[in-house]
mmCIF file of C-alpha atoms and ligand atoms in Angstrom:
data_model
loop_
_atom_site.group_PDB
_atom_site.id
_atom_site.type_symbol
_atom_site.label_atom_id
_atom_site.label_comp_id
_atom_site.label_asym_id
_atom_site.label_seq_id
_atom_site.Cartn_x
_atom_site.Cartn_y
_atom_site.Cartn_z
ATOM 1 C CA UNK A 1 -14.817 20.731 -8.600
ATOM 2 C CA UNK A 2 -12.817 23.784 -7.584
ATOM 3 C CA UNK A 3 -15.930 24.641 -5.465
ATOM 4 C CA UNK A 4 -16.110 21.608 -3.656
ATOM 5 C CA UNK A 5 -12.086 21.313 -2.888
ATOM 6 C CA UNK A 6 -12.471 25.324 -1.562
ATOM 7 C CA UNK A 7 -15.497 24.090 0.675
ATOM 8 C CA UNK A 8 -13.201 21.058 2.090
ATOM 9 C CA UNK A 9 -10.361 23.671 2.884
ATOM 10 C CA UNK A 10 -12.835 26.172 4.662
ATOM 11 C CA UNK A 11 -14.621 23.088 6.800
ATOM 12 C CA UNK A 12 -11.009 21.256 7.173
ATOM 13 C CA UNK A 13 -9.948 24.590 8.813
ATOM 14 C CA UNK A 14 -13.543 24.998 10.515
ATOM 15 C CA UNK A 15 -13.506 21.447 12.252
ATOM 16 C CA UNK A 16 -9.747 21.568 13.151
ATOM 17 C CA UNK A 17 -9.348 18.538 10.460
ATOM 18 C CA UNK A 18 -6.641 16.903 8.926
ATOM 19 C CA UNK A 19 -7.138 14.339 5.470
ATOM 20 C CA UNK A 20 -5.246 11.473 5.669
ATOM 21 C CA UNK A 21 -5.402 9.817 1.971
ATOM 22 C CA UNK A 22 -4.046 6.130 1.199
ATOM 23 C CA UNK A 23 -2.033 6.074 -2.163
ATOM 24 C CA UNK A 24 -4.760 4.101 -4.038
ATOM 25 C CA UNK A 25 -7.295 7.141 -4.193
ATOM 26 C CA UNK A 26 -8.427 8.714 -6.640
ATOM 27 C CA UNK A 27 -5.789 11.955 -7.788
ATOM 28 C CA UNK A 28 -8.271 14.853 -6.630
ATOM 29 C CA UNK A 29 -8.674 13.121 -3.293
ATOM 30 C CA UNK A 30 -4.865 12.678 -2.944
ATOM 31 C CA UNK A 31 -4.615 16.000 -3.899
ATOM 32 C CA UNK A 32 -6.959 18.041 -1.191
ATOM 33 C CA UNK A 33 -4.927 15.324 1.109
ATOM 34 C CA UNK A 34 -2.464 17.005 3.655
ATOM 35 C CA UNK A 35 -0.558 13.832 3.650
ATOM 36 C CA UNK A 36 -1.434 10.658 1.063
ATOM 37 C CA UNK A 37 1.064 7.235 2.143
ATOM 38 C CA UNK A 38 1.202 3.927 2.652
ATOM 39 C CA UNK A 39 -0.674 1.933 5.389
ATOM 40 C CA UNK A 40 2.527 2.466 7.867
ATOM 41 C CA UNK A 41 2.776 6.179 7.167
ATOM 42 C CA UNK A 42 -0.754 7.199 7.657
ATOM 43 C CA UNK A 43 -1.325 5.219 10.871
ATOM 44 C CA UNK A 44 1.359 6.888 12.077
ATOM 45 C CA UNK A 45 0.363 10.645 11.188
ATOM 46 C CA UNK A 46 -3.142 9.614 12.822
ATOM 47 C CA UNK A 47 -1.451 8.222 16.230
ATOM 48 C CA UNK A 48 0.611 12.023 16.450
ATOM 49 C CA UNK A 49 -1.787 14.607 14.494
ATOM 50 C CA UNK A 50 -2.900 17.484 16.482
ATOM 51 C CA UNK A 51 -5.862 17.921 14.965
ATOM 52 C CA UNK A 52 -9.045 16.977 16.523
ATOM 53 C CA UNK A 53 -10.767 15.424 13.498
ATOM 54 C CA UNK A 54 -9.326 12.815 11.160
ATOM 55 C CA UNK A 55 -10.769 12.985 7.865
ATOM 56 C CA UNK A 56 -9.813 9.128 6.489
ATOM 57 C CA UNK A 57 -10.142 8.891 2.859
ATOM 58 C CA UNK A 58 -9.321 4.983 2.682
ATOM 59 C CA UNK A 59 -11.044 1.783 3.275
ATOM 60 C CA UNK A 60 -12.688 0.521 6.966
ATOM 61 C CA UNK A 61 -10.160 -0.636 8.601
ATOM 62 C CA UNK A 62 -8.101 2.176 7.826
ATOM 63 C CA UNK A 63 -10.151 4.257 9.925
ATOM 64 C CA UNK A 64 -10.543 2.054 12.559
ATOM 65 C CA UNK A 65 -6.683 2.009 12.922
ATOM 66 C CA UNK A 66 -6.458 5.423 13.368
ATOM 67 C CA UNK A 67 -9.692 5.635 15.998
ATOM 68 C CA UNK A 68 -7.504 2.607 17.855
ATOM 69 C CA UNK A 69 -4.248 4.809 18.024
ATOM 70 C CA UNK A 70 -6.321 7.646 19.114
ATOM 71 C CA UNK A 71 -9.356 7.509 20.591
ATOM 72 C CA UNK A 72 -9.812 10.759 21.906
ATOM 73 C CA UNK A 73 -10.550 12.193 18.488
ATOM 74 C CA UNK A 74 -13.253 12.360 15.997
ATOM 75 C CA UNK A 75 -12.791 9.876 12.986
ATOM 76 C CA UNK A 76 -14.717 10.392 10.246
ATOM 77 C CA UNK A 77 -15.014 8.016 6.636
ATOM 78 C CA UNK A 78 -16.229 9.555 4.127
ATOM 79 C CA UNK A 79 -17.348 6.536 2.450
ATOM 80 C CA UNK A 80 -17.829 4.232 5.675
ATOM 81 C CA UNK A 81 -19.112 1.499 3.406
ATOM 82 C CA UNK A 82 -15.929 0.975 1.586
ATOM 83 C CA UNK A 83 -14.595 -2.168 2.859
ATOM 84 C CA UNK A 84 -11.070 -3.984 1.806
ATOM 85 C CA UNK A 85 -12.562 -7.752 0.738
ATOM 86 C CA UNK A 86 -9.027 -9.130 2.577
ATOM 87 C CA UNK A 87 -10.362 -7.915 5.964
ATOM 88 C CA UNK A 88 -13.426 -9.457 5.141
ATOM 89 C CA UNK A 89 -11.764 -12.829 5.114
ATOM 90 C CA UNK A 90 -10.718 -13.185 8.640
ATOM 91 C CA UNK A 91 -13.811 -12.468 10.914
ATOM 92 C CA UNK A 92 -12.822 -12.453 14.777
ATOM 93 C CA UNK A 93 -14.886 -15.737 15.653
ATOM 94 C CA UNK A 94 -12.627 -17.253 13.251
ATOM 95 C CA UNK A 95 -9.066 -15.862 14.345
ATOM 96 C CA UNK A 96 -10.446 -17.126 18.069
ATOM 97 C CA UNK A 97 -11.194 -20.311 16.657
ATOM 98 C CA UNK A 98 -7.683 -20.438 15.099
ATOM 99 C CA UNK A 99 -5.895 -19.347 18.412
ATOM 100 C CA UNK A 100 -7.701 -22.198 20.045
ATOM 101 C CA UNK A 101 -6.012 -24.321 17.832
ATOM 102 C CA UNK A 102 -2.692 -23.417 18.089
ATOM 103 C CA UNK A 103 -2.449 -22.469 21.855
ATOM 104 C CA UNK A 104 1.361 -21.461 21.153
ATOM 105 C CA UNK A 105 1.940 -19.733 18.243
ATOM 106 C CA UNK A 106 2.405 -15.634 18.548
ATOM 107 C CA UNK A 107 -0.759 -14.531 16.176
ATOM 108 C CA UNK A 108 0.612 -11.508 13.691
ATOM 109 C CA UNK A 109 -1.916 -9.767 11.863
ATOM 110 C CA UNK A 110 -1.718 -7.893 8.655
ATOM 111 C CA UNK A 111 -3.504 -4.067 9.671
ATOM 112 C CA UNK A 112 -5.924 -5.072 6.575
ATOM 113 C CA UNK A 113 -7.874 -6.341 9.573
ATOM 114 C CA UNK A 114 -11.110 -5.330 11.436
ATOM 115 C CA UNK A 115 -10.932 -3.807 14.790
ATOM 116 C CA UNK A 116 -12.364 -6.822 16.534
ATOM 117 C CA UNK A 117 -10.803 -9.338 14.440
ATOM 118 C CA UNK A 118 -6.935 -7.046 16.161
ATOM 119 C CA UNK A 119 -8.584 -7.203 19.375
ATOM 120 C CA UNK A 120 -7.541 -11.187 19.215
ATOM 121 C CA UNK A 121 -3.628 -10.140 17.747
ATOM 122 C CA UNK A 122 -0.606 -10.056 19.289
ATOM 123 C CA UNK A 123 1.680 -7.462 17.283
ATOM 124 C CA UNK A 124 -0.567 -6.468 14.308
ATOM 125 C CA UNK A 125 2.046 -5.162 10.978
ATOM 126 C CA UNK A 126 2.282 -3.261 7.218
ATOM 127 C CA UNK A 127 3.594 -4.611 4.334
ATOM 128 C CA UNK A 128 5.879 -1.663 5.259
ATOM 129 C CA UNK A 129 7.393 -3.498 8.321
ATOM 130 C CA UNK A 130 5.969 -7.301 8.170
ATOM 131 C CA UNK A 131 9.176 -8.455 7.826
ATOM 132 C CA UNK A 132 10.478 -6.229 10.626
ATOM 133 C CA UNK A 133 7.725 -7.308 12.824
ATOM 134 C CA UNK A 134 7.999 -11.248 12.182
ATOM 135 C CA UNK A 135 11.872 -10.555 12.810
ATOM 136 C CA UNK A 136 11.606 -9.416 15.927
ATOM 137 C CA UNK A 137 9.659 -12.623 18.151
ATOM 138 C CA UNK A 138 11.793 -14.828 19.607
ATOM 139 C CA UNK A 139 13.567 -17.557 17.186
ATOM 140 C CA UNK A 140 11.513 -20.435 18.467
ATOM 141 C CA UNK A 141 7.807 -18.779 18.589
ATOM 142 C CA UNK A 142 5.606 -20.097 15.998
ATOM 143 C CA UNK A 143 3.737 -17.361 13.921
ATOM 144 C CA UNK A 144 0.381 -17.911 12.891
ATOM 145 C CA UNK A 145 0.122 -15.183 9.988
ATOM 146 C CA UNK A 146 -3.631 -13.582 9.111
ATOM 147 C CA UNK A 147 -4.691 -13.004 6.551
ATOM 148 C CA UNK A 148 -2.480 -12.440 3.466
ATOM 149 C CA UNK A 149 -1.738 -15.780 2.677
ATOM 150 C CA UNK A 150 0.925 -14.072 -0.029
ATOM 151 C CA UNK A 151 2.277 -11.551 1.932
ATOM 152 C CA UNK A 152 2.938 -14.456 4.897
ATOM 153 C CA UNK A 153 4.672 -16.918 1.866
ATOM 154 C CA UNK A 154 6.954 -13.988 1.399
ATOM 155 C CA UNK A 155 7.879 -13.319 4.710
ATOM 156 C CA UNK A 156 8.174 -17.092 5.316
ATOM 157 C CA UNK A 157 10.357 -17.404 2.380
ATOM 158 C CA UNK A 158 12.614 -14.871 3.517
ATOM 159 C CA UNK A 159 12.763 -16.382 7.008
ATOM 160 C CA UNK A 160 12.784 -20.157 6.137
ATOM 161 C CA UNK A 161 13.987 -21.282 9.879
ATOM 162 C CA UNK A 162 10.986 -19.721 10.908
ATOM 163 C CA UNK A 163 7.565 -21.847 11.672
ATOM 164 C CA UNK A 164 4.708 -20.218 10.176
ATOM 165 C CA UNK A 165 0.903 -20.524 10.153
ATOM 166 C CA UNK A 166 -0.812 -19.015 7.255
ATOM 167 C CA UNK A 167 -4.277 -17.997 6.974
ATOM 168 C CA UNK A 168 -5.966 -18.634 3.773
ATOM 169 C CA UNK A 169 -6.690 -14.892 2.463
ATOM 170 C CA UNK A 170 -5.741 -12.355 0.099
ATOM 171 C CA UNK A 171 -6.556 -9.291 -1.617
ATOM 172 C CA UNK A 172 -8.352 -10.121 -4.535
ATOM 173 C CA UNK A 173 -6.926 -7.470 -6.895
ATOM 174 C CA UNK A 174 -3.362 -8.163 -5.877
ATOM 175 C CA UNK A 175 -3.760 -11.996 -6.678
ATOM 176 C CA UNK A 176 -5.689 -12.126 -9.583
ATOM 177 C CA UNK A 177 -2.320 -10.582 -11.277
ATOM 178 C CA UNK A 178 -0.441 -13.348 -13.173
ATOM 179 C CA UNK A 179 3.218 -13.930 -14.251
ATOM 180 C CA UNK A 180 1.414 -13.328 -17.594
ATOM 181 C CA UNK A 181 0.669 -10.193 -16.825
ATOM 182 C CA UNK A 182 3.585 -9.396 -15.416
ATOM 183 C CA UNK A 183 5.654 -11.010 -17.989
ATOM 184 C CA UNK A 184 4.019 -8.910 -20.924
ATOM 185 C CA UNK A 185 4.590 -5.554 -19.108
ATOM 186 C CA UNK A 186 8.023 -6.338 -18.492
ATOM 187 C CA UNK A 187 9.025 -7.140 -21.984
ATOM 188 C CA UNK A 188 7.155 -4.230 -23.106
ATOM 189 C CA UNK A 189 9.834 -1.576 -21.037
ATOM 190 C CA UNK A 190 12.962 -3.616 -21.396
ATOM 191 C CA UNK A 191 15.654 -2.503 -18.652
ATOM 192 C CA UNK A 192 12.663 -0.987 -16.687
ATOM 193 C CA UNK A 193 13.481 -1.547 -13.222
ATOM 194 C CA UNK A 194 10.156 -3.721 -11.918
ATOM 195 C CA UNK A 195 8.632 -3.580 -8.080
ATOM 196 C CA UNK A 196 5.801 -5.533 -6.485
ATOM 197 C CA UNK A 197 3.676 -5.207 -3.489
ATOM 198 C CA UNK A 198 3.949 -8.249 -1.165
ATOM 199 C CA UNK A 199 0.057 -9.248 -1.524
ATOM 200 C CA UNK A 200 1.028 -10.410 -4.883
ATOM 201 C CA UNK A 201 1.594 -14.309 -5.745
ATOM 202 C CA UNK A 202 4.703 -15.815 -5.285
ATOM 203 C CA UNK A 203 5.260 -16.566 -8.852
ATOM 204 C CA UNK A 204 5.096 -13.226 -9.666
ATOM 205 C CA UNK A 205 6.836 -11.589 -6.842
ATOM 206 C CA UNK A 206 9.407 -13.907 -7.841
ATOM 207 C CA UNK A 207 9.560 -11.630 -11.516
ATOM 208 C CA UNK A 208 10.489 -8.424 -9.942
ATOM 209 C CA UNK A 209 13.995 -6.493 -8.912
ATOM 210 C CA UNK A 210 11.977 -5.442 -5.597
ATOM 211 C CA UNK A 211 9.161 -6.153 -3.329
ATOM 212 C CA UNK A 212 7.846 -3.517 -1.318
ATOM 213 C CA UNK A 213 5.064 -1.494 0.277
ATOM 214 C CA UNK A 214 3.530 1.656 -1.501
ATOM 215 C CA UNK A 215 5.461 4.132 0.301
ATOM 216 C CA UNK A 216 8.588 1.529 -0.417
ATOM 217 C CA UNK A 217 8.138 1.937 -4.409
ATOM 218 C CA UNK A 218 8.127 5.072 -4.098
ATOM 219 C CA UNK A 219 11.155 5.804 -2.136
ATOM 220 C CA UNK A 220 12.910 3.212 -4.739
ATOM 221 C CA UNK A 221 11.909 4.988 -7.280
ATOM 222 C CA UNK A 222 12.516 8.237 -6.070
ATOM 223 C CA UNK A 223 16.783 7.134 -5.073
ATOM 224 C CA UNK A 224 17.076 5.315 -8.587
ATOM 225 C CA UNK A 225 18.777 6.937 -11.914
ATOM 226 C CA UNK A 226 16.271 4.758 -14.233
ATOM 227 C CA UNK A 227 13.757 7.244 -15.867
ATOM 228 C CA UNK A 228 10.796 4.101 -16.316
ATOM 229 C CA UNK A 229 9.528 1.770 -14.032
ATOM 230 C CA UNK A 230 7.321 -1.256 -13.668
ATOM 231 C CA UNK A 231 4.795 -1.119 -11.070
ATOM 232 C CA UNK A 232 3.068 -4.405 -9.921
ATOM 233 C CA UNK A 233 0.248 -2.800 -7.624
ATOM 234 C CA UNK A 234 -2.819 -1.137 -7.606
ATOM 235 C CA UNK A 235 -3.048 1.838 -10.264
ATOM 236 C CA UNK A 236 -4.135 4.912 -7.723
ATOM 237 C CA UNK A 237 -0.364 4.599 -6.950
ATOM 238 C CA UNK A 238 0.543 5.843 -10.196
ATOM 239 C CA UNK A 239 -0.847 9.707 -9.213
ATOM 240 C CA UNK A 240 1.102 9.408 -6.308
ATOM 241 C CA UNK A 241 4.492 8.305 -8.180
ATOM 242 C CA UNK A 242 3.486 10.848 -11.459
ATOM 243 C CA UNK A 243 2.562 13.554 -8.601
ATOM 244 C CA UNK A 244 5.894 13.112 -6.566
ATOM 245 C CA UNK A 245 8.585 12.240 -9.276
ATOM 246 C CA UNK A 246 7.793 14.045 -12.377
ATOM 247 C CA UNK A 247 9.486 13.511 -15.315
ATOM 248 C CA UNK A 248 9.455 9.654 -14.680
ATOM 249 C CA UNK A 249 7.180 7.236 -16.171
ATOM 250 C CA UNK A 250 5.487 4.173 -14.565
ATOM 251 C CA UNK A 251 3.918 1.537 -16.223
ATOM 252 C CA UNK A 252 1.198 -0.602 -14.456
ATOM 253 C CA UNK A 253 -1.241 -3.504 -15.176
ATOM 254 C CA UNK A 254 -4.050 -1.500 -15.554
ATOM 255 C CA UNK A 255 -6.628 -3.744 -14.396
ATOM 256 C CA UNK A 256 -5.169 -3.516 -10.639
ATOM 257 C CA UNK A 257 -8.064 -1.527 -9.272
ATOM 258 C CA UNK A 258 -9.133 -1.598 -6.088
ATOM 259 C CA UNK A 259 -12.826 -0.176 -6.115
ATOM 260 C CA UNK A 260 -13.687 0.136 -2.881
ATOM 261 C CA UNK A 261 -10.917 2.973 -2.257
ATOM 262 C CA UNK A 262 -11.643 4.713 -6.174
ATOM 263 C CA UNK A 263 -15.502 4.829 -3.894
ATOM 264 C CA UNK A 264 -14.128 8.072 -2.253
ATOM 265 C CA UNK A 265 -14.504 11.245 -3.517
ATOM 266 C CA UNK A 266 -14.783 14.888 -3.310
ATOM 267 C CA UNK A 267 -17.933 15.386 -2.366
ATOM 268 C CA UNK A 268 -17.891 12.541 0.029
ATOM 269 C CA UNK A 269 -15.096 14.271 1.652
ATOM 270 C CA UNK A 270 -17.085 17.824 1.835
ATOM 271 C CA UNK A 271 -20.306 16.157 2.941
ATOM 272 C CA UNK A 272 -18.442 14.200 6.173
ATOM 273 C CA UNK A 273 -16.997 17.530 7.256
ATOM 274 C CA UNK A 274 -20.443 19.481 7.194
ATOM 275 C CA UNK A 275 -22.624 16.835 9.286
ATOM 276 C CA UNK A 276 -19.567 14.819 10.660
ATOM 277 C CA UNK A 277 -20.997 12.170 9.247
ATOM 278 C CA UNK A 278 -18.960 8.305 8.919
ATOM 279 C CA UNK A 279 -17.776 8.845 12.218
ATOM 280 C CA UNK A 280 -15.511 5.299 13.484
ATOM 281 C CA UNK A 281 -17.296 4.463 16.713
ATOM 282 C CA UNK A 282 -15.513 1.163 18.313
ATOM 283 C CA UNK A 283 -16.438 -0.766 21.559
ATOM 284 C CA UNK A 284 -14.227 0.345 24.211
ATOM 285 C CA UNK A 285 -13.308 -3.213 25.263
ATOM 286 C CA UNK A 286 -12.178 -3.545 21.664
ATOM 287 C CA UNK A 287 -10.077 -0.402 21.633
ATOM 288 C CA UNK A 288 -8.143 -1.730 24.746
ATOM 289 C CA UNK A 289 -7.781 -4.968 23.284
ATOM 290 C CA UNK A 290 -6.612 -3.513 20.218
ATOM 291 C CA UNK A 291 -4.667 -1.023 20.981
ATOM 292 C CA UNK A 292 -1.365 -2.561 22.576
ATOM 293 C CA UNK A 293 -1.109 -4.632 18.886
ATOM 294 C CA UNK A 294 -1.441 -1.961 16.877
ATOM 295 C CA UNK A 295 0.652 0.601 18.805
ATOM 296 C CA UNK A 296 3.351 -2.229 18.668
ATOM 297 C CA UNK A 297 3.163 -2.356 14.670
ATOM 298 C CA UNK A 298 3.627 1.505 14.873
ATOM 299 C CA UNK A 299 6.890 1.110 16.930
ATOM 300 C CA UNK A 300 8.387 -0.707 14.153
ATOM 301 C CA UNK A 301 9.041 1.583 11.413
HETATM 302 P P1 13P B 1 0.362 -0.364 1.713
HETATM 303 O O1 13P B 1 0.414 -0.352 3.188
HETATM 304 O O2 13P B 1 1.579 -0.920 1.071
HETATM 305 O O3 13P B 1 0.033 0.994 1.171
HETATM 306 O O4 13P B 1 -0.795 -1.340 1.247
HETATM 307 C C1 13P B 1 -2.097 -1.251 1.663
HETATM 308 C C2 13P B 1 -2.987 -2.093 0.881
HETATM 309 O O5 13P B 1 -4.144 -2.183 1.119
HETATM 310 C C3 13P B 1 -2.404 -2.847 -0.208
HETATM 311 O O6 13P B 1 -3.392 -3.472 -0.923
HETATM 312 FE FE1 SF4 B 2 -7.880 -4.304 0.423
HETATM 313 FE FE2 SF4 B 2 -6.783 -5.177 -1.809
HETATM 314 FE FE3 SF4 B 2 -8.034 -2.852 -1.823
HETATM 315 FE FE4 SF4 B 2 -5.672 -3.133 -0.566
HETATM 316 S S1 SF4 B 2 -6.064 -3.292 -2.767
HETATM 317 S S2 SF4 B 2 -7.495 -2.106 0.242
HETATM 318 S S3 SF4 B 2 -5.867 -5.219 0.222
HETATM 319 S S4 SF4 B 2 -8.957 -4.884 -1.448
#
């Protein structure tokens, strides 16, 4: 392995590349990352990076994010194949279907989106700002949410005198997690202080001390005395949290595993760099469309 992550520096430094990394990789490909975050974070670093090649080691849409926010530069996915199921819940015939239908309502889209199905968005957001984002329309605009039908029941039940549309998806791995589950881990670390990403059920968002993005648990973490934690997302998040706050301990449900993003590895990453292969390649009418939504959700930090 120490072969391939010396190969990734020399072609990283070769192709004028930077390696963007989501927290849910695996820990070798968070650690040949130059920076590893939350969805928020990383399309950030891709809309300001001087580089001229983003190496994205994350799911689809992830990459097509970045190619939106700059589309002068050379995207690559290592594993281009490695889709988030959510995004694959809300096709773009669909959303233009549901606009149709609701004429009036401002449509806010989760990023865990394709390209084309954000070309029909107007303000696109992260768990890391949804709340923000939703905030920030007018008092009397109706929302219609896509697609996290759990993360928009949050946001919705933290803004009740808002009017909200939801779309009927989710991630899989963050709603398959039960109170249950929850419940057991919990009791298991008494005084623990517990944290849950927002694509989790109600009932079980409704267990924890805190409800947060990624990046959000970790900053909580990080600014808290308690030495343990409960950790209700997916498990490549505890490499991250082990990696950045050592000394602490974190205890997950350890069947939260997202498999598309574990996909990604090493070699992967070496192989894209040699043949730029994976490279994003987006309609340019889609990129327009696209783009003022997704710069918007950048804005709002
Ligand atoms: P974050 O933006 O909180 O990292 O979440 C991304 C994601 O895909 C959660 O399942
Ligand atoms: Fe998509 Fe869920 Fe994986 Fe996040 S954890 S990338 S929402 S499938």
């Amino acid at each position: 392995m120490a072969g391939t992550a010396e190969r990734i520096r020399q072609l990283k430094a070769e192709r004028n590349a930077v390696i963007l990394a989501h927290n849910y990789t695996s820990p070798e490909v968070q650690d040949i990352a130059d920076l590893v975050g939350d969805s928020l974070g990383l399309s950030i670093a891709a809309s300001r990076t001087d580089a001229e090649v983003i190496v994205f080691c994350g799911v689809s849409f992830m990459g097509e994010t970045a190619k939106i926010l700059s589309p002068e530069k050379t995207v690559l996915l290592p594993v281009p194949d490695a889709i988030c199921d959510m995004a694959a819940m809300c096709s773009a015939e669909d959303l233009m279907k549901a606009r149709e239908e609701h004429p009036d309502s401002v449509v806010v889209g989760y990023v865990n989106t394709t390209a084309e199905a954000k070309s029909h968005m107007d303000i696109c957001c992260t768990s890391g700002n949804a709340l923000k984002v939703v905030s920030s329309l007018a008092e009397d605009d109706e929302v219609l949410f896509v697609p996290d039908r759990n993360l928009g029941s949050y946001i919705s039940k933290r803004l009740p005198d808002r009017r909200m549309v939801l779309w009927n998806g989710c991630c899989p791995i963050h709603d398959r997690i039960t109170a249950d589950d929850v419940r057991r881990v919990i009791e298991e670390h008494p005084g623990a202080p517990s944290m849950a990403h927002p694509e989790c059920r109600t009932e079980v968002l409704d267990m924890v001390g805190f409800v947060g993005s990624t990046e959000d648990m970790l900053r909580f973490c990080r600014t808290s005395d308690a030495d343990e934690f409960v950790i209700v997302t997916e498990t490549g998040m505890r490499h991250r949290l082990e990696s950045e706050l050592p000394g602490k301990r974190f205890h997950f449900i350890e069947s939260a595993v997202c498999e598309p993003m574990k996909r990604i590895g090493l070699d992967d990453i070496a192989r894209c760099l040699d043949d730029m292969s994976g490279e994003v390649t987006l309609p340019a009418d889609v990129i327009t469309a696209a783009q003022n939504p997704v710069r918007r959700m950048t804005e709002m930090k």
